[in-house]
Short mmCIF file of C-alpha atoms in Angstrom, two decimals:
data_model
loop_
_atom_site.label_atom_id
_atom_site.label_comp_id
_atom_site.label_asym_id
_atom_site.label_seq_id
_atom_site.Cartn_x
_atom_site.Cartn_y
_atom_site.Cartn_z
CA MET N 182 13.20 -24.19 -14.45
CA ALA N 183 11.16 -25.78 -17.24
CA SER N 184 14.17 -27.68 -18.58
CA ASP N 185 15.18 -28.87 -15.10
CA LEU N 186 11.68 -30.29 -14.56
CA GLY N 187 11.48 -31.77 -18.06
CA VAL N 188 8.53 -29.71 -19.34
CA THR N 189 7.90 -26.85 -21.76
CA ALA N 190 7.83 -23.23 -20.62
CA GLY N 191 4.08 -23.14 -21.19
CA THR N 192 3.53 -26.21 -19.03
CA ALA N 193 5.75 -24.75 -16.31
CA GLY N 194 3.36 -21.80 -16.21
CA LEU N 195 0.82 -24.16 -14.64
CA LEU N 196 2.80 -23.81 -11.42
CA VAL N 197 1.62 -20.21 -11.20
CA THR N 198 -1.94 -21.25 -11.99
CA ALA N 199 -1.86 -23.98 -9.33
CA PHE N 200 -0.76 -21.54 -6.64
CA GLY N 201 -3.27 -18.88 -7.69
CA LEU N 202 -6.25 -21.22 -7.78
CA ALA N 203 -5.36 -22.79 -4.43
CA PHE N 204 -5.01 -19.34 -2.89
CA CYS N 205 -8.22 -17.95 -4.38
CA ILE N 206 -10.45 -20.98 -3.74
CA GLY N 207 -8.80 -22.02 -0.48
CA SER N 208 -9.16 -18.69 1.35
CA PRO N 209 -12.90 -18.90 2.17
CA LEU N 210 -12.84 -22.69 2.64
CA ILE N 211 -9.99 -22.63 5.14
CA ALA N 212 -11.51 -19.64 6.92
CA ALA N 213 -14.73 -21.60 7.49
CA LEU N 214 -12.92 -24.77 8.57
CA THR N 215 -10.61 -22.99 11.05
CA ASP N 216 -13.29 -20.76 12.56
CA ARG N 217 -13.01 -22.40 16.01
CA LEU N 218 -9.20 -22.36 16.16
CA ASP N 219 -7.05 -19.70 17.80
CA LYS N 220 -6.20 -17.22 15.03
CA LYS N 221 -2.58 -16.98 16.15
CA HIS N 222 -2.18 -20.74 15.73
CA VAL N 223 -3.67 -20.57 12.23
CA LEU N 224 -1.37 -17.69 11.29
CA VAL N 225 1.83 -19.26 12.60
CA GLY N 226 0.92 -22.72 11.29
CA GLY N 227 0.14 -21.35 7.84
CA LEU N 228 3.42 -19.43 7.70
CA LEU N 229 5.40 -22.49 8.76
CA LEU N 230 3.70 -24.67 6.13
CA PHE N 231 4.38 -21.98 3.51
CA ALA N 232 8.08 -21.99 4.46
CA VAL N 233 8.32 -25.79 4.27
CA ALA N 234 6.56 -25.96 0.89
CA ASN N 235 8.95 -23.41 -0.61
CA ALA N 236 12.02 -25.07 0.91
CA LEU N 237 11.00 -28.39 -0.63
CA MET N 238 10.48 -26.66 -4.01
CA ALA N 239 14.19 -25.87 -4.00
CA ARG N 240 14.95 -29.61 -4.15
CA VAL N 241 12.14 -30.92 -6.34
CA ASP N 242 12.95 -32.78 -9.56
CA ALA N 243 9.51 -33.99 -10.69
CA PHE N 244 6.97 -31.63 -12.22
CA ALA N 245 3.97 -33.37 -10.62
CA LEU N 246 5.52 -32.93 -7.17
CA ALA N 247 6.26 -29.29 -7.97
CA VAL N 248 2.57 -28.72 -8.80
CA LEU N 249 1.56 -30.37 -5.52
CA LEU N 250 3.95 -28.19 -3.54
CA ARG N 251 2.64 -25.03 -5.22
CA ILE N 252 -0.90 -26.06 -4.28
CA VAL N 253 0.23 -26.60 -0.67
CA ALA N 254 1.94 -23.20 -0.67
CA GLY N 255 -1.22 -21.59 -2.08
CA LEU N 256 -3.38 -23.16 0.62
CA ALA N 257 -0.92 -22.04 3.29
CA ALA N 258 -1.07 -18.48 1.96
CA ALA N 259 -4.86 -18.79 1.89
CA ALA N 260 -4.80 -19.50 5.62
CA VAL N 261 -2.36 -16.71 6.45
CA SER N 262 -3.66 -13.66 4.57
CA PRO N 263 -7.30 -13.44 5.77
CA THR N 264 -6.28 -14.45 9.30
CA ALA N 265 -3.72 -11.64 9.47
CA MET N 266 -6.28 -9.15 8.15
CA ALA N 267 -8.93 -10.33 10.60
CA ILE N 268 -6.54 -10.03 13.56
CA ALA N 269 -5.57 -6.54 12.44
CA GLY N 270 -9.13 -5.42 11.77
CA THR N 271 -10.69 -6.73 14.98
CA ARG N 272 -7.85 -6.14 17.47
CA ALA N 273 -6.93 -2.63 16.39
CA PRO N 274 -7.74 0.26 18.75
CA ALA N 275 -10.85 2.21 17.76
CA GLY N 276 -10.00 4.65 14.99
CA SER N 277 -6.85 2.77 13.95
CA GLU N 278 -8.40 -0.12 12.04
CA GLY N 279 -7.30 1.23 8.67
CA ARG N 280 -3.64 1.57 9.63
CA TYR N 281 -3.58 -1.89 11.19
CA LEU N 282 -5.14 -3.37 8.06
CA ALA N 283 -2.59 -1.49 5.97
CA VAL N 284 0.20 -3.31 7.80
CA ALA N 285 -1.57 -6.65 7.25
CA THR N 286 -2.12 -6.02 3.53
CA ALA N 287 1.30 -4.46 2.95
CA GLY N 288 2.88 -7.91 2.83
CA LEU N 289 0.86 -8.84 -0.25
CA THR N 290 1.70 -5.52 -1.89
CA VAL N 291 5.42 -5.77 -1.16
CA ALA N 292 5.41 -9.37 -2.41
CA LEU N 293 3.67 -8.35 -5.63
CA PHE N 294 6.04 -5.49 -6.40
CA THR N 295 9.34 -6.87 -5.11
CA GLY N 296 8.88 -10.62 -5.43
CA VAL N 297 9.04 -10.75 -9.21
CA PRO N 298 12.17 -8.57 -9.71
CA LEU N 299 13.99 -10.02 -6.69
CA GLY N 300 13.04 -13.54 -7.71
CA SER N 301 14.22 -12.93 -11.26
CA TRP N 302 17.49 -11.47 -10.01
CA ALA N 303 18.12 -14.37 -7.63
CA GLY N 304 17.15 -16.85 -10.33
CA HIS N 305 19.51 -15.37 -12.91
CA THR N 306 22.33 -15.08 -10.37
CA TRP N 307 22.11 -18.40 -8.52
CA GLY N 308 19.41 -20.41 -10.32
CA TRP N 309 15.66 -20.75 -9.85
CA ARG N 310 15.99 -22.98 -6.80
CA SER N 311 17.60 -20.12 -4.90
CA THR N 312 14.40 -18.09 -5.35
CA PHE N 313 12.38 -20.63 -3.39
CA LEU N 314 15.09 -20.93 -0.74
CA LEU N 315 15.01 -17.16 -0.32
CA ILE N 316 11.23 -17.19 0.07
CA ALA N 317 11.50 -20.04 2.61
CA LEU N 318 14.11 -18.20 4.68
CA VAL N 319 12.07 -15.00 4.76
CA SER N 320 8.99 -17.02 5.72
CA VAL N 321 10.86 -18.60 8.64
CA VAL N 322 11.80 -15.15 9.93
CA VAL N 323 8.21 -13.92 9.59
CA THR N 324 6.95 -17.07 11.32
CA ALA N 325 9.24 -16.46 14.29
CA LEU N 326 8.24 -12.80 14.55
CA SER N 327 4.55 -13.70 14.32
CA ALA N 328 4.90 -16.33 17.05
CA LEU N 329 6.54 -13.77 19.34
CA MET N 330 4.47 -10.67 18.58
CA THR N 331 0.96 -11.74 17.51
CA PRO N 332 -1.65 -11.70 20.30
CA ARG N 333 -3.77 -14.74 21.05
CA VAL N 334 -7.17 -14.46 19.40
CA PRO N 335 -9.48 -17.28 20.52
CA GLY N 336 -11.62 -18.95 17.90
CA ASN N 337 -15.37 -18.59 17.80
CA ASP N 338 -17.65 -20.77 19.89
CA PRO N 339 -18.86 -24.00 18.27
CA THR N 340 -21.60 -23.13 15.80
CA PRO N 341 -23.34 -24.97 12.96
CA LEU N 342 -21.68 -24.65 9.56
CA ARG N 343 -24.65 -22.65 8.27
CA ALA N 344 -24.06 -20.02 10.96
CA ARG N 345 -20.34 -19.87 10.18
CA LEU N 346 -21.17 -19.20 6.54
CA ARG N 347 -23.21 -16.07 7.32
CA PRO N 348 -21.02 -13.77 5.19
CA VAL N 349 -21.71 -15.91 2.11
CA ARG N 350 -25.42 -15.10 2.48
CA ASN N 351 -24.97 -11.42 3.38
CA TRP N 352 -25.71 -9.17 0.39
CA GLN N 353 -23.65 -6.32 1.86
CA VAL N 354 -20.56 -8.52 2.09
CA LEU N 355 -21.15 -10.02 -1.35
CA SER N 356 -21.65 -6.63 -3.03
CA LEU N 357 -18.33 -5.42 -1.61
CA VAL N 358 -16.64 -8.67 -2.66
CA LEU N 359 -18.00 -8.15 -6.18
CA ALA N 360 -16.63 -4.60 -6.08
CA MET N 361 -13.20 -6.00 -5.19
CA PHE N 362 -13.54 -8.48 -8.06
CA LEU N 363 -14.24 -5.65 -10.51
CA CYS N 364 -11.36 -3.57 -9.13
CA GLY N 365 -9.01 -6.52 -9.47
CA ALA N 366 -10.19 -7.20 -13.01
CA GLY N 367 -10.03 -3.54 -14.04
CA GLY N 368 -6.68 -2.76 -12.47
CA LEU N 369 -4.90 -5.92 -13.59
CA THR N 370 -6.28 -5.64 -17.13
CA PHE N 371 -3.99 -2.63 -17.35
CA TYR N 372 -1.13 -3.57 -14.99
CA ASN N 373 -0.43 -7.01 -16.47
CA PHE N 374 0.32 -5.37 -19.81
CA LEU N 375 1.95 -2.16 -18.60
CA GLY N 376 5.32 -3.36 -19.87
CA ALA N 377 3.83 -4.17 -23.27
CA THR N 378 2.19 -0.74 -23.34
CA VAL N 379 5.44 1.09 -22.56
CA GLU N 380 7.68 -0.94 -24.85
CA GLY N 381 5.27 -1.98 -27.60
CA HIS N 382 2.65 0.76 -27.94
CA LEU N 383 4.76 3.74 -26.81
CA GLY N 384 7.95 2.43 -28.42
CA SER N 385 10.15 2.94 -25.39
CA SER N 386 13.02 0.79 -24.10
CA THR N 387 13.23 -2.18 -21.77
CA SER N 388 14.94 0.02 -19.18
CA ALA N 389 11.95 2.38 -19.33
CA VAL N 390 9.71 -0.56 -18.47
CA THR N 391 11.93 -1.41 -15.50
CA TRP N 392 11.88 2.15 -14.16
CA THR N 393 8.14 2.45 -14.69
CA LEU N 394 7.47 -0.74 -12.74
CA LEU N 395 9.83 0.41 -10.00
CA MET N 396 7.92 3.68 -9.72
CA VAL N 397 4.63 1.78 -9.55
CA GLY N 398 6.08 -0.33 -6.75
CA ILE N 399 7.30 2.58 -4.66
CA VAL N 400 4.04 4.51 -5.03
CA GLY N 401 1.97 1.36 -4.49
CA ILE N 402 3.65 0.41 -1.22
CA ALA N 403 3.23 3.95 0.11
CA ALA N 404 -0.39 3.96 -1.08
CA VAL N 405 -1.29 0.98 1.11
CA PHE N 406 -0.43 2.95 4.24
CA GLY N 407 -2.03 6.10 2.86
CA GLY N 408 -5.23 4.15 2.24
CA GLY N 409 -5.21 2.91 5.82
CA ALA N 410 -4.76 6.42 7.19
CA LEU N 411 -7.59 7.69 4.97
CA VAL N 412 -9.94 5.01 6.33
CA ASP N 413 -9.13 6.05 9.90
CA ALA N 414 -9.63 9.73 9.09
CA ARG N 415 -12.78 9.54 6.93
CA GLY N 416 -14.29 6.12 7.65
CA PRO N 417 -14.43 2.99 5.45
CA ARG N 418 -17.27 4.13 3.19
CA ALA N 419 -15.90 7.57 2.39
CA GLY N 420 -12.43 6.10 2.02
CA ARG N 421 -13.47 3.41 -0.44
CA LEU N 422 -15.58 5.82 -2.52
CA LEU N 423 -12.64 8.21 -2.91
CA ILE N 424 -10.16 5.44 -3.66
CA VAL N 425 -12.31 3.43 -6.09
CA GLY N 426 -13.49 6.61 -7.81
CA GLY N 427 -9.92 7.84 -8.17
CA HIS N 428 -8.91 4.44 -9.53
CA ALA N 429 -11.55 4.63 -12.29
CA ILE N 430 -10.70 8.24 -13.19
CA ALA N 431 -6.96 7.53 -13.33
CA LEU N 432 -7.47 4.61 -15.72
CA LEU N 433 -9.76 6.74 -17.89
CA ALA N 434 -7.15 9.51 -17.99
CA ILE N 435 -4.44 7.05 -19.07
CA GLY N 436 -6.73 5.68 -21.77
CA LEU N 437 -7.51 9.15 -23.13
CA TYR N 438 -3.81 10.04 -23.07
CA LEU N 439 -3.08 7.01 -25.24
CA VAL N 440 -6.02 7.78 -27.54
CA VAL N 441 -4.68 11.26 -28.36
CA GLY N 442 -1.26 9.81 -29.14
CA GLY N 443 0.66 10.78 -26.03
CA GLY N 444 4.15 9.35 -25.79
CA PHE N 445 6.33 8.01 -23.01
CA GLY N 446 7.42 10.84 -20.75
CA VAL N 447 6.64 12.77 -17.58
CA PRO N 448 2.88 13.16 -18.28
CA PHE N 449 2.47 9.42 -18.80
CA LEU N 450 4.51 8.60 -15.69
CA LEU N 451 2.47 11.03 -13.59
CA LEU N 452 -0.77 9.42 -14.77
CA VAL N 453 0.56 5.94 -13.98
CA ALA N 454 1.74 7.14 -10.56
CA ALA N 455 -1.73 8.53 -9.85
CA TRP N 456 -3.26 5.21 -10.87
CA SER N 457 -0.85 3.34 -8.58
CA LEU N 458 -1.80 5.60 -5.69
CA PHE N 459 -5.47 4.69 -5.93
CA ALA N 460 -5.12 1.07 -7.07
CA TRP N 461 -3.01 -0.05 -4.12
CA ALA N 462 -4.78 2.04 -1.50
CA LEU N 463 -7.79 -0.19 -2.16
CA GLY N 464 -7.03 -3.06 0.23
CA PRO N 465 -7.41 -1.40 3.65
CA ALA N 466 -10.56 0.51 2.68
CA MET N 467 -12.37 -2.46 1.17
CA GLN N 468 -11.31 -4.96 3.81
CA ALA N 469 -12.29 -2.57 6.62
CA SER N 470 -15.70 -2.25 4.96
CA ILE N 471 -16.14 -6.00 4.50
CA ILE N 472 -14.98 -6.93 8.00
CA GLY N 473 -17.11 -4.16 9.50
CA VAL N 474 -20.33 -5.71 8.19
CA ASP N 475 -19.96 -8.74 10.52
CA PRO N 476 -16.86 -8.54 12.77
CA SER N 477 -17.66 -11.92 14.37
CA SER N 478 -17.03 -13.54 10.96
CA ALA N 479 -14.00 -11.41 10.15
CA VAL N 480 -11.74 -14.19 8.84
CA LEU N 481 -14.27 -15.59 6.37
CA SER N 482 -15.30 -12.09 5.28
CA ALA N 483 -11.67 -11.10 4.67
CA ALA N 484 -11.11 -14.37 2.82
CA LEU N 485 -14.03 -13.67 0.51
CA GLY N 486 -12.57 -10.25 -0.21
CA ILE N 487 -9.20 -11.77 -1.08
CA SER N 488 -10.84 -14.34 -3.34
CA GLY N 489 -12.78 -11.58 -5.07
CA LEU N 490 -9.67 -9.50 -5.66
CA TYR N 491 -7.50 -12.33 -6.95
CA GLY N 492 -10.33 -13.89 -8.93
CA GLY N 493 -10.77 -10.54 -10.61
CA ALA N 494 -7.04 -10.31 -11.22
CA GLY N 495 -7.14 -13.62 -13.06
CA VAL N 496 -10.06 -12.48 -15.20
CA GLY N 497 -8.28 -9.18 -15.83
CA ALA N 498 -5.18 -10.95 -17.11
CA ALA N 499 -7.25 -13.02 -19.54
CA LEU N 500 -9.33 -10.03 -20.65
CA GLY N 501 -6.23 -7.92 -21.16
CA GLY N 502 -4.70 -10.58 -23.39
CA VAL N 503 -7.79 -10.61 -25.61
CA LEU N 504 -8.03 -6.81 -25.76
CA ILE N 505 -4.40 -6.12 -26.55
CA TYR N 506 -4.45 -8.73 -29.32
CA HIS N 507 -7.63 -7.50 -31.00
CA LEU N 508 -7.81 -3.77 -30.12
CA GLY N 509 -4.34 -2.77 -28.95
CA ALA N 510 -2.99 -1.30 -25.73
CA VAL N 511 -5.31 1.73 -25.86
CA ALA N 512 -8.26 -0.49 -24.97
CA LEU N 513 -6.72 -1.77 -21.72
CA PRO N 514 -7.13 1.26 -19.43
CA LEU N 515 -10.48 2.19 -20.99
CA ALA N 516 -11.90 -1.27 -20.32
CA GLY N 517 -10.34 -1.24 -16.86
CA SER N 518 -11.93 2.11 -16.08
CA THR N 519 -15.36 0.77 -17.05
CA LEU N 520 -14.99 -2.22 -14.72
CA VAL N 521 -13.78 -0.09 -11.81
CA ALA N 522 -16.64 2.37 -12.37
CA GLY N 523 -18.98 -0.58 -11.82
CA ALA N 524 -17.13 -1.29 -8.58
CA TRP N 525 -17.70 2.32 -7.49
CA LEU N 526 -21.45 1.96 -8.00
CA LEU N 527 -21.47 -1.15 -5.82
CA SER N 528 -19.28 0.57 -3.21
CA ALA N 529 -21.62 3.54 -3.04
CA ARG N 530 -24.40 1.50 -1.45
CA ARG N 531 -24.79 2.34 2.23
CA GLU N 532 -24.41 -0.36 4.86
CA THR N 533 -27.48 -1.13 6.92
CA ALA N 534 -27.66 -2.75 10.31
#
């Protein structure tokens, strides 16, 4: 891809940065600007724009245009994700909010775990342009299904911008968003360098990395729906305390296992599977909690949560790079556990009316 666009591999990496920043920053901004629009229109329009941006990427020849298209795709995703979560969280039958949110957040989880390997496979088989065509085709199908199956959700009545930005001034929302930031930073500090830990620190093979990541993906996708069911059974607060607490403990256990010199094998895989279970059950519990603070501002609240999570993920990637260079792979899960423990303390605060 870099050679086709006439840039270095490092410069080509800016395409990922452009998408991530547009997604993270755009989520709350677009949520505030589209507050009065029908949520179904925002969802379908965002999906269609996402499909078009990816289809055009398959034909781009100039790097500057590629960056612009990745920004457009990031903004489209920023419109879609919080809107889908808000529709799920506010239109679900009483007692089923967690499972509905699990369906809404599952798309991000599936994309995270399957997008990279499928994209790499398609790229190696047919070229990098085929990856974007594949994404565009899938997006068209999802757009059509959303247009047919998503209920109409009228926008809010005209209100001053200050009123629409209520969640930004709500300490309960912001404390939960900060908790999501810390969970994203802690979890991704470890996950971004899981391959390096398996192959470099534990001395295993490339195939072991592949199978480990596949296991994480399978457990993670199942965990999203398990997290939703837990929220419905125990409530958002109890659900998030159990999930965030388990996340911190699992990272600590992995860190201690590496400290004592444990190798690659069943014990390590079981610990990583346990971490995956808690790490990817997080979304439904935290988003149900955030949306529940002020349901009338569900889209903006969900958008803030997404920005917190992905902002934390970006920080976690940078922190992990520093730690593994200076202290080695052992430091990654221990630092991650500390960050997630901070998230648990924030999550433990009770909501007030």
